[in-house]
Coordinates of C-alpha atoms in Angstrom, one line a residue:
M23 CA 98.6 81.9 58.5
E24 CA 99.2 79.8 61.7
F25 CA 99.3 83.0 63.9
F26 CA 95.8 84.1 62.8
E27 CA 94.4 80.6 62.9
T28 CA 95.5 80.4 66.6
L29 CA 93.6 83.7 67.3
R30 CA 90.6 82.5 65.4
K31 CA 90.5 79.4 67.6
A32 CA 90.8 81.7 70.7
R33 CA 87.8 83.6 69.5
E34 CA 85.8 80.3 69.1
A35 CA 86.9 79.2 72.6
K36 CA 85.4 82.1 74.4
I37 CA 82.0 80.7 73.4
Y38 CA 83.0 77.5 75.4
M39 CA 84.2 79.5 78.3
G40 CA 81.2 81.6 78.6
Q41 CA 79.1 78.3 79.2
T42 CA 81.6 76.8 81.6
S43 CA 80.1 76.1 85.1
H44 CA 81.5 77.8 88.1
S45 CA 82.3 74.4 89.8
I46 CA 84.3 73.3 86.8
R47 CA 86.3 76.6 87.0
Q48 CA 87.0 76.2 90.6
E49 CA 88.1 72.5 90.2
F50 CA 90.3 73.3 87.3
L51 CA 92.1 76.1 89.2
R52 CA 92.6 73.9 92.3
E53 CA 94.1 71.1 90.2
C54 CA 96.5 73.6 88.5
A55 CA 97.6 74.7 92.0
N56 CA 98.3 71.2 93.0
E57 CA 100.2 70.6 89.7
L58 CA 102.3 73.8 90.2
E59 CA 103.4 72.4 93.7
S60 CA 104.2 68.9 92.5
Q61 CA 106.0 70.2 89.4
S62 CA 108.1 72.8 91.0
K63 CA 111.3 71.1 90.2
M64 CA 110.5 71.1 86.5
I65 CA 109.6 74.9 86.6
L66 CA 112.8 75.8 88.5
E67 CA 114.8 73.9 86.0
A68 CA 113.2 76.0 83.2
N69 CA 113.7 79.1 85.1
Q70 CA 117.4 78.3 85.5
K71 CA 117.7 78.0 81.7
D72 CA 116.4 81.6 81.5
L73 CA 118.7 82.8 84.2
S74 CA 121.6 81.4 82.4
K75 CA 120.9 83.7 79.4
V76 CA 120.6 87.0 81.4
K77 CA 123.7 88.4 79.9
E78 CA 122.5 87.8 76.4
F79 CA 119.4 89.9 77.0
G80 CA 121.3 92.5 79.1
L81 CA 118.7 92.5 81.9
S82 CA 118.7 95.2 84.6
A83 CA 119.0 94.2 88.3
S84 CA 115.3 94.8 88.7
M85 CA 114.3 92.7 85.7
L86 CA 116.5 89.9 87.0
E87 CA 114.9 89.9 90.4
R88 CA 111.5 89.7 88.7
L89 CA 112.5 86.9 86.5
T90 CA 113.9 84.7 89.3
L91 CA 111.8 82.0 90.8
N92 CA 112.3 79.9 93.8
Q93 CA 110.3 77.3 95.8
D94 CA 108.6 80.0 97.9
R95 CA 107.4 82.0 94.9
I96 CA 106.0 78.8 93.2
L97 CA 104.2 78.0 96.4
A98 CA 102.8 81.6 96.5
M99 CA 101.6 81.2 92.9
A100 CA 99.7 78.0 93.9
K101 CA 98.3 79.6 97.0
S102 CA 97.0 82.5 94.6
L103 CA 95.2 79.9 92.4
K104 CA 93.5 78.4 95.4
E105 CA 92.4 81.8 96.6
I106 CA 91.0 82.7 93.2
A107 CA 89.2 79.4 93.0
D108 CA 87.4 80.1 96.3
F109 CA 86.1 83.5 95.2
P110 CA 82.4 83.7 94.4
D111 CA 81.4 83.4 90.7
P112 CA 81.9 86.8 89.1
L113 CA 79.6 85.9 86.2
N114 CA 75.8 85.9 85.8
K115 CA 75.4 88.3 88.7
I116 CA 72.3 90.4 88.5
L117 CA 73.7 94.0 88.8
G118 CA 70.5 95.7 88.5
G119 CA 66.9 95.2 87.4
F120 CA 63.6 97.1 86.7
S121 CA 60.5 97.2 84.6
N122 CA 60.0 100.1 82.2
S123 CA 56.9 101.9 81.4
K124 CA 55.9 99.4 78.7
G125 CA 56.2 96.4 81.1
L126 CA 59.6 95.1 79.8
E127 CA 61.6 93.2 82.5
I128 CA 65.1 94.5 82.2
E129 CA 68.1 92.8 84.0
K130 CA 71.7 94.0 83.9
V131 CA 74.0 90.8 84.2
S132 CA 77.7 90.4 84.4
V133 CA 79.4 88.5 81.6
P134 CA 83.0 87.7 80.5
I135 CA 84.8 90.3 78.4
G136 CA 85.8 87.6 76.0
V137 CA 89.4 87.2 74.6
I138 CA 92.1 89.1 76.6
G139 CA 95.6 89.7 75.5
I140 CA 98.2 89.9 78.2
I141 CA 101.5 91.3 77.1
Y142 CA 104.2 91.3 79.8
E143 CA 107.9 91.1 80.5
S144 CA 110.1 89.0 82.9
R145 CA 107.8 87.9 85.6
P146 CA 106.8 84.2 85.1
N147 CA 104.3 84.5 87.9
V148 CA 102.3 86.7 85.7
T149 CA 101.6 83.6 83.5
S150 CA 100.0 81.7 86.2
D151 CA 98.1 84.8 87.9
T152 CA 96.6 86.1 84.6
A153 CA 95.7 82.7 83.2
A154 CA 94.0 81.9 86.4
L155 CA 92.1 85.3 86.8
C156 CA 91.0 85.0 83.1
F157 CA 89.8 81.4 83.5
K158 CA 88.0 82.3 86.7
S159 CA 86.1 85.1 85.0
G160 CA 85.2 83.0 82.0
N161 CA 87.6 84.7 79.6
V162 CA 90.0 83.2 77.1
C163 CA 93.6 84.5 77.5
V164 CA 96.3 85.0 74.9
L165 CA 99.6 85.3 76.8
R166 CA 102.7 87.0 75.1
G167 CA 105.6 86.8 77.5
G168 CA 109.0 88.2 76.9
K169 CA 112.0 86.3 75.6
E170 CA 113.9 86.5 78.7
A171 CA 111.4 84.3 80.6
Q172 CA 110.4 81.9 77.6
N173 CA 111.4 78.7 79.3
S174 CA 109.7 79.5 82.7
N175 CA 106.5 80.7 80.9
K176 CA 106.3 77.6 78.7
A177 CA 106.8 75.3 81.8
I178 CA 103.8 77.0 83.5
V179 CA 101.6 77.0 80.4
E180 CA 102.4 73.3 79.9
I181 CA 101.1 72.5 83.3
F182 CA 97.7 74.5 82.6
H183 CA 97.4 72.7 79.3
R184 CA 97.8 69.2 81.0
V185 CA 95.1 70.1 83.4
L186 CA 92.9 71.4 80.4
E187 CA 93.3 68.1 78.7
K188 CA 92.3 66.3 81.9
F189 CA 89.2 68.3 82.2
K190 CA 88.5 68.0 78.4
I191 CA 88.6 71.7 77.9
P192 CA 89.9 73.1 74.7
K193 CA 93.5 74.2 75.1
E194 CA 92.8 77.4 73.1
V195 CA 91.3 79.0 76.2
I196 CA 94.9 79.6 77.3
I197 CA 97.1 80.5 74.5
F198 CA 100.9 81.2 74.8
L199 CA 102.6 83.1 72.0
S200 CA 106.3 83.6 71.6
C201 CA 106.0 86.2 68.9
E202 CA 108.6 88.8 67.7
R203 CA 108.1 92.4 67.8
E204 CA 106.7 92.6 64.3
E205 CA 104.2 89.8 65.1
L206 CA 103.3 91.7 68.2
K207 CA 102.2 94.6 66.0
E208 CA 99.9 92.1 64.2
L209 CA 98.5 90.8 67.5
L210 CA 97.8 94.5 68.5
G211 CA 95.9 94.9 65.2
A212 CA 93.7 91.8 65.6
R213 CA 90.6 93.5 66.9
E214 CA 88.4 91.0 65.2
Y215 CA 89.8 88.3 67.5
I216 CA 90.8 90.1 70.8
D217 CA 88.5 92.3 72.9
L218 CA 91.0 93.8 75.3
V219 CA 94.9 94.2 75.8
I220 CA 96.6 94.5 79.1
P221 CA 100.3 95.4 78.9
R222 CA 102.6 94.8 82.0
G223 CA 106.2 95.8 81.8
G224 CA 108.5 98.6 81.4
E225 CA 107.9 102.1 80.1
G226 CA 109.1 101.1 76.5
L227 CA 106.6 98.2 76.4
I228 CA 103.7 100.2 77.6
K229 CA 104.4 103.0 75.1
F230 CA 104.8 100.4 72.2
V231 CA 101.5 98.8 73.0
S232 CA 99.7 102.1 73.5
E233 CA 100.9 103.5 70.2
H234 CA 100.3 100.5 68.1
S235 CA 97.1 98.8 69.5
K236 CA 93.9 99.0 67.5
I237 CA 92.4 97.1 70.5
P238 CA 91.2 98.9 73.7
V239 CA 94.1 98.9 76.2
I240 CA 94.1 99.0 80.0
K241 CA 97.6 100.3 80.9
Q242 CA 99.7 99.4 83.8
D243 CA 101.9 102.5 83.4
K244 CA 105.1 103.0 85.4
G245 CA 104.9 103.3 89.2
V246 CA 106.3 106.7 90.1
C247 CA 104.9 106.5 93.6
H248 CA 105.2 109.2 96.2
I249 CA 105.3 109.4 100.1
F250 CA 104.6 112.9 101.6
A251 CA 105.9 113.3 105.2
H252 CA 103.8 116.0 106.9
L253 CA 105.3 117.9 109.8
S254 CA 102.6 116.3 112.1
C255 CA 103.7 112.6 111.4
R256 CA 105.0 110.3 114.1
V257 CA 108.7 110.2 113.1
E258 CA 109.7 106.6 114.0
Q259 CA 106.6 105.1 112.6
S260 CA 106.9 107.2 109.5
I261 CA 110.5 106.3 109.0
A262 CA 109.6 102.6 109.0
V263 CA 106.9 103.0 106.4
I264 CA 109.4 104.8 104.1
V265 CA 112.0 102.2 104.4
N266 CA 109.5 99.5 103.8
A267 CA 108.1 101.3 100.7
K268 CA 111.5 101.8 99.2
T269 CA 113.6 98.9 100.3
S270 CA 111.4 95.7 100.8
R271 CA 111.3 95.2 97.0
P272 CA 112.6 98.1 95.0
S273 CA 112.1 96.3 91.6
V274 CA 108.3 96.4 91.7
C275 CA 105.9 99.1 90.5
N276 CA 104.5 99.8 94.1
A277 CA 107.8 100.8 95.5
C278 CA 108.2 104.4 96.5
E279 CA 110.3 106.5 94.1
T280 CA 110.1 109.9 95.6
L281 CA 109.9 111.1 99.3
L282 CA 108.4 114.6 99.8
V283 CA 109.2 116.2 103.0
D284 CA 107.4 119.2 104.6
S285 CA 109.7 122.2 104.9
G286 CA 108.3 122.7 108.4
F287 CA 110.4 119.9 109.8
A288 CA 112.8 119.0 107.1
K289 CA 116.0 119.8 109.1
K290 CA 114.9 117.5 111.8
F291 CA 113.4 114.7 109.9
L292 CA 115.4 114.3 106.7
P293 CA 118.7 113.3 108.4
K294 CA 116.9 110.7 110.4
V295 CA 115.1 109.1 107.6
A296 CA 118.3 109.3 105.3
K297 CA 120.3 107.4 107.9
A298 CA 117.7 104.7 108.1
L299 CA 117.8 104.3 104.3
K300 CA 121.5 104.4 104.1
Q301 CA 121.5 101.3 106.4
E302 CA 119.6 99.6 103.7
E303 CA 122.2 100.9 101.0
T304 CA 119.8 103.2 99.4
I305 CA 121.2 105.7 97.0
L306 CA 119.7 109.1 97.6
K307 CA 119.2 111.8 95.1
G308 CA 117.3 115.1 95.7
C309 CA 116.8 118.8 95.3
K310 CA 119.4 121.4 96.2
E311 CA 117.9 122.1 99.7
S312 CA 117.6 118.5 100.7
C313 CA 121.2 117.8 99.6
E314 CA 122.5 120.7 101.6
I315 CA 120.7 119.6 104.8
L316 CA 122.1 116.0 104.4
A317 CA 125.6 117.3 103.5
E318 CA 125.6 119.2 106.9
N319 CA 124.9 115.7 108.5
G320 CA 127.6 113.9 106.5
I321 CA 125.1 112.2 104.3
E322 CA 125.8 111.8 100.6
C323 CA 123.0 112.9 98.3
E324 CA 123.2 113.7 94.5
E325 CA 121.5 116.8 93.4
I326 CA 119.1 116.2 90.4
P327 CA 117.1 118.5 87.9
L328 CA 113.3 118.6 88.2
E329 CA 112.8 116.3 85.1
S330 CA 114.4 113.4 87.1
Y331 CA 111.4 113.2 89.3
H332 CA 109.7 111.5 86.4
I333 CA 112.0 108.4 86.5
E334 CA 110.9 105.1 87.8
Y335 CA 114.2 103.6 89.0
N336 CA 112.9 100.1 89.9
E337 CA 116.2 100.0 92.1
N338 CA 117.2 100.8 95.6
I339 CA 117.3 104.7 94.7
L340 CA 115.1 107.3 96.2
N341 CA 114.4 110.8 95.1
L342 CA 114.0 113.5 97.8
R343 CA 112.3 116.9 97.7
I344 CA 111.5 119.4 100.3
V345 CA 108.0 121.0 99.7
Q346 CA 105.9 123.7 101.3
G347 CA 103.3 121.8 103.2
L348 CA 100.3 119.9 101.8
Q349 CA 99.9 122.2 98.7
G350 CA 103.5 121.9 97.7
A351 CA 103.1 118.1 98.0
L352 CA 100.0 118.1 95.9
E353 CA 101.5 120.3 93.3
H354 CA 104.5 118.0 93.0
I355 CA 102.4 114.9 92.6
R356 CA 100.1 116.5 90.0
E357 CA 103.2 117.2 88.0
F358 CA 105.1 113.9 88.4
S359 CA 102.9 111.3 89.4
S360 CA 102.1 108.3 87.0
G361 CA 98.7 107.9 88.7
H362 CA 99.8 104.6 90.6
S363 CA 100.0 105.0 94.3
E364 CA 100.6 107.9 96.8
A365 CA 100.8 108.1 100.5
I366 CA 100.8 110.8 103.2
L367 CA 102.3 110.3 106.8
C368 CA 100.2 112.5 108.9
E369 CA 98.5 112.8 112.3
D370 CA 96.3 115.8 111.3
Y371 CA 93.0 114.4 110.3
S372 CA 91.9 117.4 108.1
V373 CA 95.2 117.3 106.2
A374 CA 95.0 113.5 105.6
E375 CA 91.4 113.9 104.3
D376 CA 92.4 116.7 101.9
F377 CA 95.2 114.5 100.6
L378 CA 92.8 111.5 100.1
N379 CA 90.4 113.7 98.3
Q380 CA 92.7 115.7 96.1
V381 CA 95.3 113.1 94.9
D382 CA 94.0 111.6 91.6
S383 CA 95.9 108.3 91.8
A384 CA 94.6 104.8 91.7
C385 CA 95.5 104.1 95.3
V386 CA 95.9 106.8 97.9
Y387 CA 97.1 106.0 101.5
V388 CA 97.3 107.5 104.8
N389 CA 100.1 106.2 107.2
A390 CA 100.8 103.1 105.3
S391 CA 103.3 101.8 102.7
T392 CA 102.6 102.1 99.0
R393 CA 103.7 98.4 98.8
F394 CA 100.2 97.4 99.7
S395 CA 99.0 98.2 96.2
D396 CA 98.8 94.6 95.1
G397 CA 95.9 92.2 94.2
G398 CA 96.8 89.7 96.9
E399 CA 96.8 92.4 99.5
F400 CA 93.6 93.8 98.3
G401 CA 92.0 90.3 98.6
Y402 CA 91.9 89.4 95.0
G403 CA 94.4 86.5 95.3
A404 CA 96.4 88.1 92.5
E405 CA 96.1 90.7 89.8
V406 CA 96.1 91.0 86.0
G407 CA 97.8 94.2 86.5
I408 CA 97.6 97.6 88.5
S409 CA 95.8 99.9 86.2
T410 CA 96.7 103.4 86.0
S411 CA 94.0 104.1 83.4
K412 CA 90.5 105.2 84.5
L413 CA 88.3 103.2 82.0
H414 CA 87.1 100.7 82.8
A415 CA 89.3 99.6 85.8
R416 CA 91.6 101.3 88.0
G417 CA 94.2 100.0 90.7
P418 CA 94.8 96.3 91.3
M419 CA 92.6 94.3 88.8
G420 CA 91.1 91.1 90.1
V421 CA 88.3 88.9 88.6
E422 CA 85.6 91.5 88.8
C423 CA 87.5 93.9 86.5
L424 CA 87.6 91.1 83.9
T425 CA 83.9 91.2 83.4
S426 CA 81.5 93.4 81.5
Y427 CA 77.7 93.3 81.5
K428 CA 74.8 92.9 79.2
Y429 CA 71.0 93.7 79.5
K430 CA 68.6 90.8 79.4
I431 CA 65.1 91.9 78.5
R432 CA 62.0 89.9 78.7
G433 CA 58.8 91.1 77.0
N434 CA 55.3 90.0 76.1
G435 CA 54.8 91.2 72.6
Q436 CA 55.6 94.9 73.3
I437 CA 56.3 97.2 70.3
R438 CA 57.4 100.8 70.1

């Protein structure tokens, strides 16, 4: 079967990738960056074909925003590739070493994971970012994008394949699949060929992959991110952070979905932040008390039940809830967080430190927007995903997260 023959070739290609020099990996990525820039017109034309079919796929506004490419986004993709190329080699690093009691010299050395399956929706830049990060870390990648971005993804992969041919590198080190949902199940069962699966997309995709995969999975789960405004916060600064976290790009997973407000200053603070959000056309939803406070100030807010705080909107909609101080905020986050990113706005050092220590999410902020949960902002050039898992990676995943390790042991005839 052609499908499994492709995966077999991917497994063979990982031997090649494990032996590829760092200088070749760097040169390849720089050349891919140059080709993305020079072929931007071709990529944009392919993207327009995808955008012309949005009604056919019934895409939400957030999915459409993620699908859309422009010249600036393509230049940003190329810039990421150049940054990734410049990183130190993540492979063959000696992570530790010692001699045991029998005189064995033992080294712990970083190595590629092998073949990594990336399953994603809508965002064509994921094709470029993940292919580059996998290549830099000596891994083979099997990319499975969504139908809605088929033309865009193929155009980007075509550019990578041209450069692979130029460098005389087997094209199987970067494989693009356009499989149907039933074939996706077969992909997720192909544990003899694929070492790790990383899904990126909506809640439905993540659930499907988690339920059907026989291969280890690192999840990028939904981003139900919280900001807690403590009564000690600087009001104007805090409002600016909240507006940024919600409205700068509502469709992405690091956008804030719920604002928790300390009851100690809710009547003073909530109307001010609500007015700033309304200027950005944010739809407000909240608990009974927050809705009553806003109604007194002539601001519309829809009352919602508790279960609605689990929702990731990916739109310019923000949940509000008034809580009893730090403990109230911590209790809410424990109940409703997806483990992605949370922030506290606070000028009380001890409260801020308690928040950092007690919140069990991948990224925890003090006086900063959750929108910084991003591989580029963390200095990784890009990310394969933002892991909400705890094993083996967490938060924005750069090249270091795409390596494992092995032990190299040198002896002189020792026996046990």
